[in-house]
XYZ file of C-alpha atoms in Angstrom:
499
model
C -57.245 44.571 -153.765
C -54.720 43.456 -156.585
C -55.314 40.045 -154.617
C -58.895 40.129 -154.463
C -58.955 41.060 -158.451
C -56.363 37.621 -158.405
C -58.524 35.785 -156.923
C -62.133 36.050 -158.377
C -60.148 36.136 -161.390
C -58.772 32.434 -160.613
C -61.623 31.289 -159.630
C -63.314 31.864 -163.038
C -64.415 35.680 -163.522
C -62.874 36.811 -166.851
C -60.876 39.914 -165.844
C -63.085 41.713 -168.764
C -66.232 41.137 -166.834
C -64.644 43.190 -163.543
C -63.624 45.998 -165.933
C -66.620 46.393 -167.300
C -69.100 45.996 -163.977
C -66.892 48.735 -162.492
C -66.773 51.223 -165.716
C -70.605 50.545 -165.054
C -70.376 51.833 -161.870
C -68.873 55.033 -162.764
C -71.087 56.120 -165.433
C -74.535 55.466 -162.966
C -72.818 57.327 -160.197
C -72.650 59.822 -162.971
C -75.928 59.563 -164.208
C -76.902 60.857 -160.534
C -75.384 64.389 -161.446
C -76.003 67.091 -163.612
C -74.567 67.899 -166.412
C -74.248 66.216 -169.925
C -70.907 66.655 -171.209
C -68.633 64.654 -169.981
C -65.043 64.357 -170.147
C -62.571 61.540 -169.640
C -59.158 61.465 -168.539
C -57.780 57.738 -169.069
C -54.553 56.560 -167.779
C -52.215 53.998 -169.341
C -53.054 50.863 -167.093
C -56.147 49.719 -165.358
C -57.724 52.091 -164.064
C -57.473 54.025 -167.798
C -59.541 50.671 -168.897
C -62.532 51.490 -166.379
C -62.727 55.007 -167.996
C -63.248 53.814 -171.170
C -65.563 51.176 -170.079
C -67.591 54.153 -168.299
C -67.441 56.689 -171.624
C -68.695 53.902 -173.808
C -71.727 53.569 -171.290
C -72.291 57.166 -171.070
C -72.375 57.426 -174.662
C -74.949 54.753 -175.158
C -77.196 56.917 -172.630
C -76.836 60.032 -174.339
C -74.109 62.010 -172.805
C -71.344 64.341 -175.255
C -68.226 62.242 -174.086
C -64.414 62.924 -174.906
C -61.682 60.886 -173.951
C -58.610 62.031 -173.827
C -55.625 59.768 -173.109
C -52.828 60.452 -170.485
C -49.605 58.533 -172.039
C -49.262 56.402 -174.981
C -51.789 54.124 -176.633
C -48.858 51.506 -177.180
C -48.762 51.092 -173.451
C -52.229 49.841 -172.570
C -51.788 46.039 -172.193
C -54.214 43.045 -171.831
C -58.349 44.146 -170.527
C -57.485 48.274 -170.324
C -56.269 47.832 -173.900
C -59.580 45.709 -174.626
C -61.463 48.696 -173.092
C -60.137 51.060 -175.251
C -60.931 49.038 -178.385
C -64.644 48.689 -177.355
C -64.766 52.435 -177.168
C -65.823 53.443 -181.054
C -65.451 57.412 -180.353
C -62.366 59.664 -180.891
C -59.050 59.736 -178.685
C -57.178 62.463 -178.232
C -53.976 62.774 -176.379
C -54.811 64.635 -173.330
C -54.429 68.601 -172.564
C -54.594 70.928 -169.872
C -57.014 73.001 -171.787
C -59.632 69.850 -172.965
C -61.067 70.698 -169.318
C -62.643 74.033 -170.392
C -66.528 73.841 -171.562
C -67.049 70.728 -169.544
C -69.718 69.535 -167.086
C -68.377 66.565 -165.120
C -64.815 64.984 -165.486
C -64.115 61.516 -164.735
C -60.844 61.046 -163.504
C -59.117 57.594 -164.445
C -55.545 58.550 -164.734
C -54.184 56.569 -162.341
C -55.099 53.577 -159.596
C -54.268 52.659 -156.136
C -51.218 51.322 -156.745
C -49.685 54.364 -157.620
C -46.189 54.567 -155.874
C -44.577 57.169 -157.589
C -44.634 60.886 -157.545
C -46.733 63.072 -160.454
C -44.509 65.420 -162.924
C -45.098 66.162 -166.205
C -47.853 66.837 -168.351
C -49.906 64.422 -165.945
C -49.144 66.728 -163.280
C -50.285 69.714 -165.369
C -53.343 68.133 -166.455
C -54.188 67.246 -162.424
C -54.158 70.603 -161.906
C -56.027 71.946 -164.619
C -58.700 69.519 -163.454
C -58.615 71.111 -159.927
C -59.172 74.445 -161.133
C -61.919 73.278 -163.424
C -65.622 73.983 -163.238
C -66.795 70.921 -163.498
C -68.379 67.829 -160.859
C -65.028 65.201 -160.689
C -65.320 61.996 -160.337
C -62.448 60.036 -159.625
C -62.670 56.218 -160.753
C -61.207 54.623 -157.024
C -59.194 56.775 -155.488
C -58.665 60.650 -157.306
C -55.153 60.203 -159.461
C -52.125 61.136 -157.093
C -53.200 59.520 -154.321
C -51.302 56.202 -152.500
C -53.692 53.802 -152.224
C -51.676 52.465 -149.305
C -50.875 54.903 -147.552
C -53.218 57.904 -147.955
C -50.179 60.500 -149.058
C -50.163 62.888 -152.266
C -47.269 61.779 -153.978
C -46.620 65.670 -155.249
C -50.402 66.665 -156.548
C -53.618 64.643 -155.916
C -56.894 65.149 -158.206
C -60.240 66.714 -155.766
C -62.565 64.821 -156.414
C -66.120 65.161 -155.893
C -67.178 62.067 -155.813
C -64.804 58.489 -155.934
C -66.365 55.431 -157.009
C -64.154 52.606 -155.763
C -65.127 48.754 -155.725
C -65.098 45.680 -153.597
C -64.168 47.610 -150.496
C -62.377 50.981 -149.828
C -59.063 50.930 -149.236
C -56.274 52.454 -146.763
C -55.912 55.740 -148.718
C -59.568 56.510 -148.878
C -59.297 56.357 -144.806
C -56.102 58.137 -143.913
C -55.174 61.725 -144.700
C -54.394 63.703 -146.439
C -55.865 61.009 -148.902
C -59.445 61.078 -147.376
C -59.718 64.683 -148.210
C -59.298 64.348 -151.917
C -62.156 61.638 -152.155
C -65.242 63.789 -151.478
C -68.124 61.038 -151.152
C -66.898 57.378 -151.355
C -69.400 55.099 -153.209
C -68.518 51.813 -152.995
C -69.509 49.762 -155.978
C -70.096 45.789 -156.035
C -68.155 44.708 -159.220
C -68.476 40.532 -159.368
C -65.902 39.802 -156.312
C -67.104 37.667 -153.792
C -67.105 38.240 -150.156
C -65.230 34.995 -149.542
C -62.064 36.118 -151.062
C -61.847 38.447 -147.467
C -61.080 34.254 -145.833
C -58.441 33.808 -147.728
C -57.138 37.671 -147.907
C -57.621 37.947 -144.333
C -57.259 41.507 -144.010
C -56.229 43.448 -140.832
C -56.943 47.392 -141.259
C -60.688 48.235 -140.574
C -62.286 51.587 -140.723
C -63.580 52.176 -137.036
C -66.762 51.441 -135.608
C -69.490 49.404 -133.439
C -68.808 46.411 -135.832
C -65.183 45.708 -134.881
C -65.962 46.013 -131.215
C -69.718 46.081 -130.576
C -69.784 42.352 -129.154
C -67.431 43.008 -126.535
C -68.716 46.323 -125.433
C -70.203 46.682 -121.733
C -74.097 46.654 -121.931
C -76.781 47.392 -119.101
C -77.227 44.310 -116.868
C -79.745 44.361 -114.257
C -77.423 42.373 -112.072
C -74.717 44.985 -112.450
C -73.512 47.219 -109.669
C -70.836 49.616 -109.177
C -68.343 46.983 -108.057
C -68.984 45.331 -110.714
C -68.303 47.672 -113.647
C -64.876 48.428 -112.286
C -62.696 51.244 -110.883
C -60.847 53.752 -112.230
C -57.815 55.096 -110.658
C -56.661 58.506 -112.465
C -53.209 60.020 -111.169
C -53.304 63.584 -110.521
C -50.646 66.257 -111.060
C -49.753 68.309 -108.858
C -51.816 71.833 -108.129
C -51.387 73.913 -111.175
C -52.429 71.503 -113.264
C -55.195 69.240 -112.021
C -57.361 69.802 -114.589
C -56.969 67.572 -116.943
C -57.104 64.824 -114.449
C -60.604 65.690 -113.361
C -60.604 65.727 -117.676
C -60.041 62.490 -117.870
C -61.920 61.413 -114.310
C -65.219 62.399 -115.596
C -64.097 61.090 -118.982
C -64.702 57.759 -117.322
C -67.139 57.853 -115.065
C -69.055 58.984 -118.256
C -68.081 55.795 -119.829
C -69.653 53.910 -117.642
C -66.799 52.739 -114.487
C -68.746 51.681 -111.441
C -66.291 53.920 -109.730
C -63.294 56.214 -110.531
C -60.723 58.183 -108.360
C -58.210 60.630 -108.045
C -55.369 59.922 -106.737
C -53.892 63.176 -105.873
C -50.688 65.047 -104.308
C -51.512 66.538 -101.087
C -51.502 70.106 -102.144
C -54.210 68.912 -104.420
C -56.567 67.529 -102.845
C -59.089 70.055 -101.774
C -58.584 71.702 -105.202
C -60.277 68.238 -106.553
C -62.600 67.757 -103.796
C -64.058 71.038 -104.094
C -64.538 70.366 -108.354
C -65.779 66.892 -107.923
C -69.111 64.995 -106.978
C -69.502 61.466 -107.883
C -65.927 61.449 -108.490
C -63.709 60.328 -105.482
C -60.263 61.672 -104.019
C -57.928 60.133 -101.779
C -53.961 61.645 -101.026
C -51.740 59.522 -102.653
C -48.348 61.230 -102.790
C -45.559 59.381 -104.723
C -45.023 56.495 -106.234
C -44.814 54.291 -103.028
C -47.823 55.448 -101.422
C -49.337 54.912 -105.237
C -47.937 51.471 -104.751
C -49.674 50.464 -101.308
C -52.963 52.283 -102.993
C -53.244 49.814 -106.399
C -52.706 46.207 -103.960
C -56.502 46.860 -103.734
C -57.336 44.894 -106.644
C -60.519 46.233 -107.545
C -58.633 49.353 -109.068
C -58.365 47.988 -111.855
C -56.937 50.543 -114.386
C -55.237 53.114 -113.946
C -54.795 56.413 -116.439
C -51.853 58.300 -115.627
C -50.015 61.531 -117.717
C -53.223 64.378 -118.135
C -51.349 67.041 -116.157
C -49.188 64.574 -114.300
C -45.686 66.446 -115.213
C -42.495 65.218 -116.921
C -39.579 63.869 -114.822
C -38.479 61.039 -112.283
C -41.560 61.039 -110.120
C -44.151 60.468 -113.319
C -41.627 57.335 -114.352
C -41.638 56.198 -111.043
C -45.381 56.557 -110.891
C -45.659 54.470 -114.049
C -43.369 51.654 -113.239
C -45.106 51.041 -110.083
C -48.252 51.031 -112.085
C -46.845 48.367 -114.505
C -45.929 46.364 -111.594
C -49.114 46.126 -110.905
C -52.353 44.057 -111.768
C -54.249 46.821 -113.572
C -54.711 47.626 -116.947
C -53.213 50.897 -117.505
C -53.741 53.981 -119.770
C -50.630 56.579 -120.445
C -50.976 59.619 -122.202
C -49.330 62.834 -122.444
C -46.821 63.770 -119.374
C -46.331 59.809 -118.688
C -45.147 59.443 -122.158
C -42.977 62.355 -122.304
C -41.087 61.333 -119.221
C -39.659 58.313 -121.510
C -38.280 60.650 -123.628
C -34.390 60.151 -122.545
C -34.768 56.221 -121.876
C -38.159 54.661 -123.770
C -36.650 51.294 -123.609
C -36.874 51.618 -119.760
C -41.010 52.070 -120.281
C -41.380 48.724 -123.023
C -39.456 46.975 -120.846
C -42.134 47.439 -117.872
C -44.713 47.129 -120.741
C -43.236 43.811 -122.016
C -43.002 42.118 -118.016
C -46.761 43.142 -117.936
C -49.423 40.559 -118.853
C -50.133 41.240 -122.944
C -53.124 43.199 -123.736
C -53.224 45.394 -120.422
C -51.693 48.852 -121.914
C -52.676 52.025 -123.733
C -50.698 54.560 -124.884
C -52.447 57.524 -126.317
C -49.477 60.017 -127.942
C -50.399 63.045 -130.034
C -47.907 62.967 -133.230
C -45.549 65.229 -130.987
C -45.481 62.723 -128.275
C -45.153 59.706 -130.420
C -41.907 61.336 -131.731
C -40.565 62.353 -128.923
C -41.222 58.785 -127.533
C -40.537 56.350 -130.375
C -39.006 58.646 -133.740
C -34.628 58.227 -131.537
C -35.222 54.100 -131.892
C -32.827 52.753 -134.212
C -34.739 51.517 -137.010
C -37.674 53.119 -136.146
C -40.556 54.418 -138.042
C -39.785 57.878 -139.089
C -40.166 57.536 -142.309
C -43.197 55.441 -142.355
C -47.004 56.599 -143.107
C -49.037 56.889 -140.090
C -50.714 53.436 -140.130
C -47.480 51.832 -140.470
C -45.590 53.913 -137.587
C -48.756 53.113 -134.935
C -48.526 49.283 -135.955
C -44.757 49.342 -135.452
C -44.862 51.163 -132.105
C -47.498 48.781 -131.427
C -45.113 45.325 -131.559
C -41.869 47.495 -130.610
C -43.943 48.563 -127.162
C -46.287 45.589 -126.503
C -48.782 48.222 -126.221
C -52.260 49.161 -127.575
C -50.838 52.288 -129.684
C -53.712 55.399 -130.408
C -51.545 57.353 -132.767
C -54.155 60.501 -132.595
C -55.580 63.133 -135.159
C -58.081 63.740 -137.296
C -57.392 59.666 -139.055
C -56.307 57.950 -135.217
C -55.222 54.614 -135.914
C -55.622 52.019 -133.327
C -52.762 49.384 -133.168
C -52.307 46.497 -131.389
C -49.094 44.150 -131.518
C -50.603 41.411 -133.456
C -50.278 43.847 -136.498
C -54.072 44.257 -136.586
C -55.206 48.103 -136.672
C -58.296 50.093 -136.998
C -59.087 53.837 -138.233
C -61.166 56.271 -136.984
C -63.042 58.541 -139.456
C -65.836 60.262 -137.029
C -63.752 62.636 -135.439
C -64.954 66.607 -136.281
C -62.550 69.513 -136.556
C -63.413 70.407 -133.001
C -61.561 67.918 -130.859
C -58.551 69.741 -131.943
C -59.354 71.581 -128.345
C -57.131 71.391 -124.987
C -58.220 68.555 -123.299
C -59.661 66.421 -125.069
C -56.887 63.953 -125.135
C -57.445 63.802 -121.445
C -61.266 62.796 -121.768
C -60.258 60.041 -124.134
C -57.460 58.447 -121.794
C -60.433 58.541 -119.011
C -63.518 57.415 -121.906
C -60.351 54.700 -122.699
C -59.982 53.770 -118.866
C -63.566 53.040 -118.222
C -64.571 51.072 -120.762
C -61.359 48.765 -119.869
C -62.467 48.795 -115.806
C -65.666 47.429 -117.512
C -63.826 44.320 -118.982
C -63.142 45.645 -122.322
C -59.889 44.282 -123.968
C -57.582 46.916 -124.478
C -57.676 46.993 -128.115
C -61.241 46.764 -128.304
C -61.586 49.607 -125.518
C -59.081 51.870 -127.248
C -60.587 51.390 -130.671
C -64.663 52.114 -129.255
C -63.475 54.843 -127.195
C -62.230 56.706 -129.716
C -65.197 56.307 -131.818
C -67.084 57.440 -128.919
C -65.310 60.727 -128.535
C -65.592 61.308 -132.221
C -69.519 60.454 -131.820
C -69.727 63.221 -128.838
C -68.044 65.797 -130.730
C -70.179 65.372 -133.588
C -73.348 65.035 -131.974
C -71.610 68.658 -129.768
C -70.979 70.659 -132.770
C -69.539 73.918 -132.717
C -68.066 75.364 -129.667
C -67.171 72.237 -128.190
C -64.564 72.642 -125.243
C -63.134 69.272 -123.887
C -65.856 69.294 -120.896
C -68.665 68.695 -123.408
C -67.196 65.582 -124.095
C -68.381 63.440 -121.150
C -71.855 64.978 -120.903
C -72.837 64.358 -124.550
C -71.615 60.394 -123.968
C -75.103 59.469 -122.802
C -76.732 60.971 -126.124
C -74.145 58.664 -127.975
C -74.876 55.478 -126.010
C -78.436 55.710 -126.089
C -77.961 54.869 -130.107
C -75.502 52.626 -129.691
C -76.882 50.350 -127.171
C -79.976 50.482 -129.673
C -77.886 49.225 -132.186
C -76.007 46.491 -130.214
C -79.308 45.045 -128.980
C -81.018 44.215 -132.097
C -81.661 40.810 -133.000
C -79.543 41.396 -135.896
C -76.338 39.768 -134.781
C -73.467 42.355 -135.584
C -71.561 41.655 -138.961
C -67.888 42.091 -138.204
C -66.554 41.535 -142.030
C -68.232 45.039 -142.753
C -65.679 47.812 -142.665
C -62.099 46.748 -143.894
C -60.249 48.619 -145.584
């Protein structure tokens, strides 16, 4: 953003005219709430400026506004100190107690590009203004949140409503930083959209737009054959479950055809519990071998249920060796755990682009967090792109914010996904959603990203009570929409989004 500011700036905006378009901003995104008396908490830099820009606004409507300062006057410097000179009411150094008696807040304490943690009387003011009774806006992200990385460096404002410019950024995406936003309005300030051809930016918030034009549509000509097979390795009997999960996660998603591959013991366990989805004994990983030379299986999901040990990593070698795209998840990660550099290098002899891996937090640190120089300490977008080049994998680092990596560094977030996927299982219906949609042609990235957004669509369109079987059988109420959408004449407008 500091570039895109840069930019328009060097190419002949005055610096004073983005201040004051986005102080403008704030105060009609306040003049949509109630309330009169207004209060403003302005911050030493930028972001300070755009507070005074919005009081001085305010004022001229009508509104009772105080500002009260957070740090020294001295220290505002070039168009923040500007703003604060065009403002012709009172300052006051700011106080805890200045919040009582007031109606709506604006928060403009500190930016984005805040790096540092909160202590002090800014910290004590942050928390009056959580405990106040008052609407908060927070002028682009709320104070105490990284606008890089989404974290709360030590206390974050809770805002009700964040008026941020140009484009979002990471933190309003990723959490805990999302949470402290309460409804994003994103404000056009003077910056042009061709700044994004020179900025070329590579996190995008998740949806139709960064994948639609690659996503499988009806085709009259189509026929099962044609839209792919899915092969989805089965456990053995205690836990087939989640392969017959992740089976009709698939088939759901459109494959022309999916089966289990399944231990002996297993099979009339998943023959009895399955229709339109097919079985066939495949015990081990050579007779899984002999079964994937039939080149129309072309992915395979392995891990839902599959247990942890020799026989899963022999399972997923021989599917590395072999022409299919492949999804892991769970159990085929965790069998890594001792010797991951045994499961990149498969991943790295494969041809680029063919694998997913899927890991919960637990299994991405049980996977990647004993690599020297690894990405323990890194936020959550950062540790999924890393993964992503270290593994030569697709990387779905899930949760409530799943980021979507590939090893070009390019990475989207997901933002759909409801409190109720956190159910068993529905992990597994993703790795199968994830399968079909690559037996359908999708590149991986691509298919990772729009099956995630798909499961988040389900769940949403669900609701409460949502157990990991719903998944699949609400799909068809999400695609209906979506194919809508992706066969309008309006071609789809893939700069939208970016974060």
């Amino acid at each position: 953003m500091a570039e895109a500011d840069r930019l328009t700036i060097a190419g002949g905006t005055p610096g004073r005219d983005l201040m004051e378009n986005a102080g403008r901003a704030v105060a009609d995104a306040i003049g949509r709430l109630p309330g009169r008396r207004v209060l403003v908490f302005a911050g030493p830099g930028n972001n300070g400026g755009d507070g005074f820009v919005a009081a001085r606004h305010l004022a001229q409507r009508g509104y009772t506004v105080k500002v009260s300062l957070v740090g020294d006057r001295a220290r505002l410097k070039g168009d923040a100190a500007w703003a604060a000179a065009s403002w012709e009411g009172a300052v006051a150094p700011a106080s805890p107690e200045d919040v009582a008696a007031q109606e709506i807040i604006i928060d403009a304490i500190f930016g984005a590009g805040l790096d540092r943690p909160i202590e002090g009387r800014p910290r004590l003011i942050i928390e009056a203004v959580n405990k106040a009774n008052a609407s908060v806006v927070s002028v682009d992200l709320p104070s105490g949140v990284n606008g890089t990385t989404g974290a709360v460096m030590g206390v974050a404002v809770d805002a009700d409503h964040t008026v941020t410019f140009f484009r979002r950024k990471i933190g309003h995406v990723l959490l805990p930083g999302r949470l402290r936003c309460g409804a994003i309005h994103v404000a056009d300030i003077g910056i042009s959209e061709s700044v994004l051809e020179k900025i070329r930016p590579n996190v995008f918030a998740n949806g139709p737009e960064r994948w639609g034009d690659v996503f499988p549509q009806p085709n009259p000509e189509s026929h099962k054959y044609t839209r792919g097979h899915v092969v989805v390795v089965s456990g053995a009997l205690p836990s087939t479950g989640a392969a017959r999960l992740a089976a009709r996660g698939a088939l759901r998603a459109g494959a022309g055809l999916v089966t289990i591959a399944s231990p002996v013991n297993a099979v009339p366990v998943h023959a009895t519990a399955n229709t339109a989805v097919m079985v066939r004994a495949v015990e081990g990983a050579q007779e899984l071998e002999s079964f994937l030379q039939d080149q129309r299986r072309n992915v395979v999901v392995m891990g839902p249920g599959g247990g942890i040990g020799e026989a899963m990593r022999e399972q997923v070698l021989v599917a590395l060796r072999s022409r299919a795209s492949v999804v892991l998840d769970a159990d085929a990660l965790t069998s890594f755990e001792a010797n991951p550099a045994l499961l990149f290098d498969a991943i790295n002899a494969k041809a680029a682009g063919s694998v997913v891996l899927t890991p919960h937090a637990g299994e991405f640190e049980r996977l990647f967090n004993k690599i020297e120089n690894g990405s323990k300490n890194s936020n959550k977008l950062e540790k999924a792109r890393w993964a992503s080049r270290h593994s030569a994998a697709v990387v779905v680092l899930k949760g409530a914010d799943t980021v979507i990596a590939d090893p070009r560094g390019v990475a989207v977030i997901a933002e759909n996904a409801p409190p109720g996927l956190a159910t068993a299982g529905s992990g597994d219906v993703l790795a199968g959603i994830i399968g079909g949609l690559l037996a359908q042609g999708m590149p991986a990235f691509e298919g990772a990203a729009a099956g995630v957004w798909l499961q988040g669509e389900a769940a949403n369109r669900f609701g409460p009570g949502l157990i990991a079987e719903d998944l699949p059988e609400t799909l068809p109420a999400v695609y209906r929409p979506l194919f809508a959408q992706l066969m309008a004449e309006e071609p789809i407008d893939r700069a939208r989004g970016d974060s």
